[in-house]
Amino acid sequence: MKVLVVDDMPLNRKLLRVTLTTGGHETAEAADGLEALERLADGGFDAVITDILMPRMDGYRLCYEIRKDEDYRDIPIIVYSSTYVSDADEHLAFTVGADRFIRKPAAAEVILGALAELRRARPARPEPARPARDLETLKEYSENLVRKLEERNRELEASEERYRTLFELNPFPMWVYDPETLAILAVNAAAVEHYGYSRDEFLTMTLKDVRPAEEVSKLLAVDRSSPNRRAAGLWRHRRKDGTLIDVEVYTHEVVLEGRPLRLAILHDVTEQKKLEEQFRQAQKMEAVGRMASGIAHDFNNMLTVILGYSDLLARRVGDRGPFSQELLEIRKAGDRAAAFTRQLLAFSRKQVLMPEVLDLNTVVTELEKILHRLLGEDLELRAVLDPDLGHVKADPSQIEQVIMNLAVNARDAMPAGGRLTIETRNVELDEDYAREHAAVRPGPHVMLAVSDTGTGMDEDTRSRIFEPFYTTKEPGKGTGLGLSTTYGIVKQSGGSIWVYSELGHGTTFKIYLPRVEEPLGKETREAPAGAARSLGGYETVLVAEDDEAIRLLARLALERHGYSVLMAKGGAEALEVVRGHRGPIHALVTDMLMPGMSGRELAAQVRVLRPDLRVLFVSGYSETAVGGDGELGEKSAFLEKPFTTEALARKVRQLLGG
């Protein structure tokens, strides 16, 4: 049926329209009785549903005018109102021509059922009263309606002001929808601005239209199975431009014109989720880093023993002696394992850096020749360097390793050829950028970007790309430590690294290092004056090491070079040795991490007893050796595990000054 809906409230008209169209009917609308008569003149209507209280012409008068017009006096009329509820009022509706009187609130089934009955046969109406009395009664009701309409208008103005404050001017996007049909019935200005749809577009949509296709079934299941008056949930919405956003939705049941509807308050948490994911990723990387550094520390202790004793045996056997080739292979394997642990320490930010003030343009320019050979002829290399680039403070060899690692990954991502672009630029990271990127401090930075036109990465790969041992390469083609090493170097240098990639659209790594105002120049670390050419010596050296194998190795290495060696397996025992030894002790070789007392604590206490003592700190944990301020103190040096016996003897000789 084609039904004319007559009501001065747009939301009421839409509610009826949704109900009727859901039931298969066609609708047209009018805001009052006069407009309804104009629409009826166009013809083609099968029924009228009208409210009573309306400006210009109320529902009673509309019924009366319809019934006295020969052209459409036979159109069925349903009066649908919550304003009048007495039997006398209902009787008047029938008297002036209504076929049915439905009191709000009424379920959709009641309205659709009434239309179905009227379509089959119009029910008999009560006999009309005498015309004079009808007109007199109608006049009396019309006067009452005018007074009530004026009162309602005043109430509506006050209500509209409250509505505008609470709904229309609310900074959060909000909309009202029908839980049965999911049709959007009203939206506020914040929703229009945030989603990009106009108000008119919104009012032709349902909740399904703002959901990705994969979430529609979930939406239907939740709304149909949730009778709660209040509910909250996290959903994905689609803006008009196609952008997907994460939205926290709070819904409240409201009753409007007697009909239960839902008010949805929407909170865009896209950036919040992004930051939470970055924080979780940072926590995961931190945990993996602690595990990796622990593994590296234990490996370094074992490798020190392997490399040290193989070095001692090689000196006895000689280059051409028995088993010399076997010892060489052991040494090569130990060196490879040592390089492996250095990568783990780089990832976990526990390596010794030698920072200096750098111009990244110079670093890139000096690497260009190597990169051309590395990439091959089928890959184009472009350098886009800012001529006014600021300075950064970092270890130049480590920054070179970062660029090389990224270039190798880019080459592997472009098997059919492509372009690698290295870009430098001064940038200012503001508060907004810092809020959107966890662990970033606002301020002046230098950006180093490495971009390729390769295959790109999916979201899962991108989220794991910096994890150690994670690799997309075939078995035997890589360890997966290249990018994790890059991550650790950048973080330990005080910077941040971000990856942007899509499948089929290449990859860009952006590195941000803090800009410094210091002039270019190296931080020189000179050996003590008069460093000996020979590794031998006559001095007394105290070795404090909790690992027995390394302790014995150090004694053998130093005694072979002429030193007198005292031994202690911990800090407390080393103090006893110092107190009980009557002769001089020229140097202390101590591990940084020992049970009960650290190497730093031991050195401090021993120097109270022997102020001129020189100290060589040894550790597989480079970060703990250097300490928070990066200083070891006077008359001190550092040797990183794993070390060879020759490296130990040379470091002791340099420390003692010859």
PDB file of N, CA, C and O in Angstrom, residues 31-62:
ATOM      1  N   ALA A  31       3.833  17.347   7.039  1.00  0.00           N
ATOM      2  CA  ALA A  31       4.122  17.858   8.370  1.00  0.00           C
ATOM      3  C   ALA A  31       2.877  18.334   9.112  1.00  0.00           C
ATOM      4  O   ALA A  31       2.947  18.583  10.317  1.00  0.00           O
ATOM      5  N   ASP A  32       1.735  18.493   8.431  1.00  0.00           N
ATOM      6  CA  ASP A  32       0.493  18.880   9.101  1.00  0.00           C
ATOM      7  C   ASP A  32      -0.682  18.584   8.171  1.00  0.00           C
ATOM      8  O   ASP A  32      -0.501  18.089   7.045  1.00  0.00           O
ATOM      9  N   GLY A  33      -1.911  18.931   8.621  1.00  0.00           N
ATOM     10  CA  GLY A  33      -3.100  18.610   7.848  1.00  0.00           C
ATOM     11  C   GLY A  33      -3.159  19.314   6.511  1.00  0.00           C
ATOM     12  O   GLY A  33      -3.550  18.710   5.497  1.00  0.00           O
ATOM     13  N   LEU A  34      -2.788  20.597   6.458  1.00  0.00           N
ATOM     14  CA  LEU A  34      -2.845  21.329   5.190  1.00  0.00           C
ATOM     15  C   LEU A  34      -1.908  20.716   4.154  1.00  0.00           C
ATOM     16  O   LEU A  34      -2.276  20.540   2.987  1.00  0.00           O
ATOM     17  N   GLU A  35      -0.699  20.391   4.586  1.00  0.00           N
ATOM     18  CA  GLU A  35       0.240  19.770   3.643  1.00  0.00           C
ATOM     19  C   GLU A  35      -0.266  18.396   3.211  1.00  0.00           C
ATOM     20  O   GLU A  35      -0.088  17.982   2.056  1.00  0.00           O
ATOM     21  N   ALA A  36      -0.938  17.682   4.124  1.00  0.00           N
ATOM     22  CA  ALA A  36      -1.479  16.363   3.784  1.00  0.00           C
ATOM     23  C   ALA A  36      -2.542  16.470   2.690  1.00  0.00           C
ATOM     24  O   ALA A  36      -2.588  15.649   1.760  1.00  0.00           O
ATOM     25  N   LEU A  37      -3.410  17.493   2.783  1.00  0.00           N
ATOM     26  CA  LEU A  37      -4.440  17.672   1.752  1.00  0.00           C
ATOM     27  C   LEU A  37      -3.804  17.966   0.399  1.00  0.00           C
ATOM     28  O   LEU A  37      -4.286  17.504  -0.641  1.00  0.00           O
ATOM     29  N   GLU A  38      -2.716  18.745   0.405  1.00  0.00           N
ATOM     30  CA  GLU A  38      -2.013  19.019  -0.854  1.00  0.00           C
ATOM     31  C   GLU A  38      -1.444  17.739  -1.446  1.00  0.00           C
ATOM     32  O   GLU A  38      -1.511  17.521  -2.662  1.00  0.00           O
ATOM     33  N   ARG A  39      -0.877  16.892  -0.583  1.00  0.00           N
ATOM     34  CA  ARG A  39      -0.311  15.638  -1.085  1.00  0.00           C
ATOM     35  C   ARG A  39      -1.402  14.702  -1.584  1.00  0.00           C
ATOM     36  O   ARG A  39      -1.240  14.011  -2.593  1.00  0.00           O
ATOM     37  N   LEU A  40      -2.541  14.672  -0.893  1.00  0.00           N
ATOM     38  CA  LEU A  40      -3.639  13.797  -1.311  1.00  0.00           C
ATOM     39  C   LEU A  40      -4.181  14.198  -2.672  1.00  0.00           C
ATOM     40  O   LEU A  40      -4.671  13.353  -3.433  1.00  0.00           O
ATOM     41  N   ALA A  41      -4.096  15.474  -2.996  1.00  0.00           N
ATOM     42  CA  ALA A  41      -4.595  15.938  -4.293  1.00  0.00           C
ATOM     43  C   ALA A  41      -3.822  15.328  -5.451  1.00  0.00           C
ATOM     44  O   ALA A  41      -4.332  15.240  -6.573  1.00  0.00           O
ATOM     45  N   ASP A  42      -2.595  14.880  -5.163  1.00  0.00           N
ATOM     46  CA  ASP A  42      -1.797  14.237  -6.219  1.00  0.00           C
ATOM     47  C   ASP A  42      -2.339  12.856  -6.557  1.00  0.00           C
ATOM     48  O   ASP A  42      -2.056  12.317  -7.630  1.00  0.00           O
ATOM     49  N   GLY A  43      -3.101  12.257  -5.610  1.00  0.00           N
ATOM     50  CA  GLY A  43      -3.727  10.961  -5.854  1.00  0.00           C
ATOM     51  C   GLY A  43      -2.787   9.792  -5.644  1.00  0.00           C
ATOM     52  O   GLY A  43      -1.586   9.936  -5.408  1.00  0.00           O
ATOM     53  N   GLY A  44      -3.367   8.587  -5.691  1.00  0.00           N
ATOM     54  CA  GLY A  44      -2.580   7.355  -5.620  1.00  0.00           C
ATOM     55  C   GLY A  44      -2.364   6.810  -4.234  1.00  0.00           C
ATOM     56  O   GLY A  44      -1.639   5.817  -4.077  1.00  0.00           O
ATOM     57  N   PHE A  45      -2.971   7.379  -3.189  1.00  0.00           N
ATOM     58  CA  PHE A  45      -2.739   6.905  -1.829  1.00  0.00           C
ATOM     59  C   PHE A  45      -3.780   5.864  -1.446  1.00  0.00           C
ATOM     60  O   PHE A  45      -4.957   5.984  -1.779  1.00  0.00           O
ATOM     61  N   ASP A  46      -3.301   4.841  -0.687  1.00  0.00           N
ATOM     62  CA  ASP A  46      -4.179   3.758  -0.250  1.00  0.00           C
ATOM     63  C   ASP A  46      -4.571   3.881   1.208  1.00  0.00           C
ATOM     64  O   ASP A  46      -5.482   3.184   1.666  1.00  0.00           O
ATOM     65  N   ALA A  47      -3.860   4.733   1.992  1.00  0.00           N
ATOM     66  CA  ALA A  47      -4.192   4.894   3.412  1.00  0.00           C
ATOM     67  C   ALA A  47      -3.494   6.141   3.933  1.00  0.00           C
ATOM     68  O   ALA A  47      -2.512   6.618   3.354  1.00  0.00           O
ATOM     69  N   VAL A  48      -4.016   6.659   5.077  1.00  0.00           N
ATOM     70  CA  VAL A  48      -3.429   7.812   5.765  1.00  0.00           C
ATOM     71  C   VAL A  48      -3.241   7.430   7.223  1.00  0.00           C
ATOM     72  O   VAL A  48      -4.155   6.874   7.851  1.00  0.00           O
ATOM     73  N   ILE A  49      -2.048   7.709   7.763  1.00  0.00           N
ATOM     74  CA  ILE A  49      -1.792   7.568   9.200  1.00  0.00           C
ATOM     75  C   ILE A  49      -1.453   8.958   9.707  1.00  0.00           C
ATOM     76  O   ILE A  49      -0.489   9.587   9.252  1.00  0.00           O
ATOM     77  N   THR A  50      -2.225   9.477  10.661  1.00  0.00           N
ATOM     78  CA  THR A  50      -2.044  10.859  11.091  1.00  0.00           C
ATOM     79  C   THR A  50      -1.987  10.989  12.601  1.00  0.00           C
ATOM     80  O   THR A  50      -2.672  10.265  13.333  1.00  0.00           O
ATOM     81  N   ASP A  51      -1.130  11.916  13.036  1.00  0.00           N
ATOM     82  CA  ASP A  51      -1.113  12.336  14.437  1.00  0.00           C
ATOM     83  C   ASP A  51      -2.279  13.304  14.646  1.00  0.00           C
ATOM     84  O   ASP A  51      -2.922  13.734  13.682  1.00  0.00           O
ATOM     85  N   ILE A  52      -2.560  13.663  15.898  1.00  0.00           N
ATOM     86  CA  ILE A  52      -3.653  14.601  16.160  1.00  0.00           C
ATOM     87  C   ILE A  52      -3.126  16.017  16.357  1.00  0.00           C
ATOM     88  O   ILE A  52      -3.535  16.952  15.675  1.00  0.00           O
ATOM     89  N   LEU A  53      -2.179  16.187  17.278  1.00  0.00           N
ATOM     90  CA  LEU A  53      -1.736  17.524  17.654  1.00  0.00           C
ATOM     91  C   LEU A  53      -0.687  18.016  16.661  1.00  0.00           C
ATOM     92  O   LEU A  53       0.466  17.562  16.669  1.00  0.00           O
ATOM     93  N   MET A  54      -1.091  18.952  15.762  1.00  0.00           N
ATOM     94  CA  MET A  54      -0.204  19.487  14.732  1.00  0.00           C
ATOM     95  C   MET A  54      -0.549  20.950  14.493  1.00  0.00           C
ATOM     96  O   MET A  54      -1.702  21.357  14.684  1.00  0.00           O
ATOM     97  N   PRO A  55       0.403  21.777  14.053  1.00  0.00           N
ATOM     98  CA  PRO A  55       0.097  23.180  13.747  1.00  0.00           C
ATOM     99  C   PRO A  55      -0.728  23.287  12.456  1.00  0.00           C
ATOM    100  O   PRO A  55      -0.817  22.343  11.674  1.00  0.00           O
ATOM    101  N   ARG A  56      -1.324  24.456  12.273  1.00  0.00           N
ATOM    102  CA  ARG A  56      -2.112  24.822  11.085  1.00  0.00           C
ATOM    103  C   ARG A  56      -3.391  23.993  10.961  1.00  0.00           C
ATOM    104  O   ARG A  56      -4.488  24.539  10.944  1.00  0.00           O
ATOM    105  N   MET A  57      -3.266  22.650  10.881  1.00  0.00           N
ATOM    106  CA  MET A  57      -4.461  21.801  10.830  1.00  0.00           C
ATOM    107  C   MET A  57      -4.168  20.513  11.582  1.00  0.00           C
ATOM    108  O   MET A  57      -3.228  19.788  11.264  1.00  0.00           O
ATOM    109  N   ASP A  58      -5.007  20.232  12.616  1.00  0.00           N
ATOM    110  CA  ASP A  58      -4.786  19.038  13.427  1.00  0.00           C
ATOM    111  C   ASP A  58      -5.361  17.800  12.738  1.00  0.00           C
ATOM    112  O   ASP A  58      -5.985  17.875  11.672  1.00  0.00           O
ATOM    113  N   GLY A  59      -5.166  16.647  13.412  1.00  0.00           N
ATOM    114  CA  GLY A  59      -5.592  15.380  12.824  1.00  0.00           C
ATOM    115  C   GLY A  59      -7.093  15.228  12.720  1.00  0.00           C
ATOM    116  O   GLY A  59      -7.601  14.627  11.759  1.00  0.00           O
ATOM    117  N   TYR A  60      -7.848  15.744  13.704  1.00  0.00           N
ATOM    118  CA  TYR A  60      -9.302  15.677  13.626  1.00  0.00           C
ATOM    119  C   TYR A  60      -9.821  16.434  12.408  1.00  0.00           C
ATOM    120  O   TYR A  60     -10.677  15.951  11.657  1.00  0.00           O
ATOM    121  N   ARG A  61      -9.347  17.647  12.241  1.00  0.00           N
ATOM    122  CA  ARG A  61      -9.804  18.454  11.110  1.00  0.00           C
ATOM    123  C   ARG A  61      -9.429  17.806   9.792  1.00  0.00           C
ATOM    124  O   ARG A  61     -10.196  17.844   8.818  1.00  0.00           O
ATOM    125  N   LEU A  62      -8.220  17.167   9.745  1.00  0.00           N
ATOM    126  CA  LEU A  62      -7.800  16.483   8.517  1.00  0.00           C
ATOM    127  C   LEU A  62      -8.771  15.358   8.175  1.00  0.00           C
ATOM    128  O   LEU A  62      -9.179  15.197   7.011  1.00  0.00           O
TER     129      LEU A  62
END
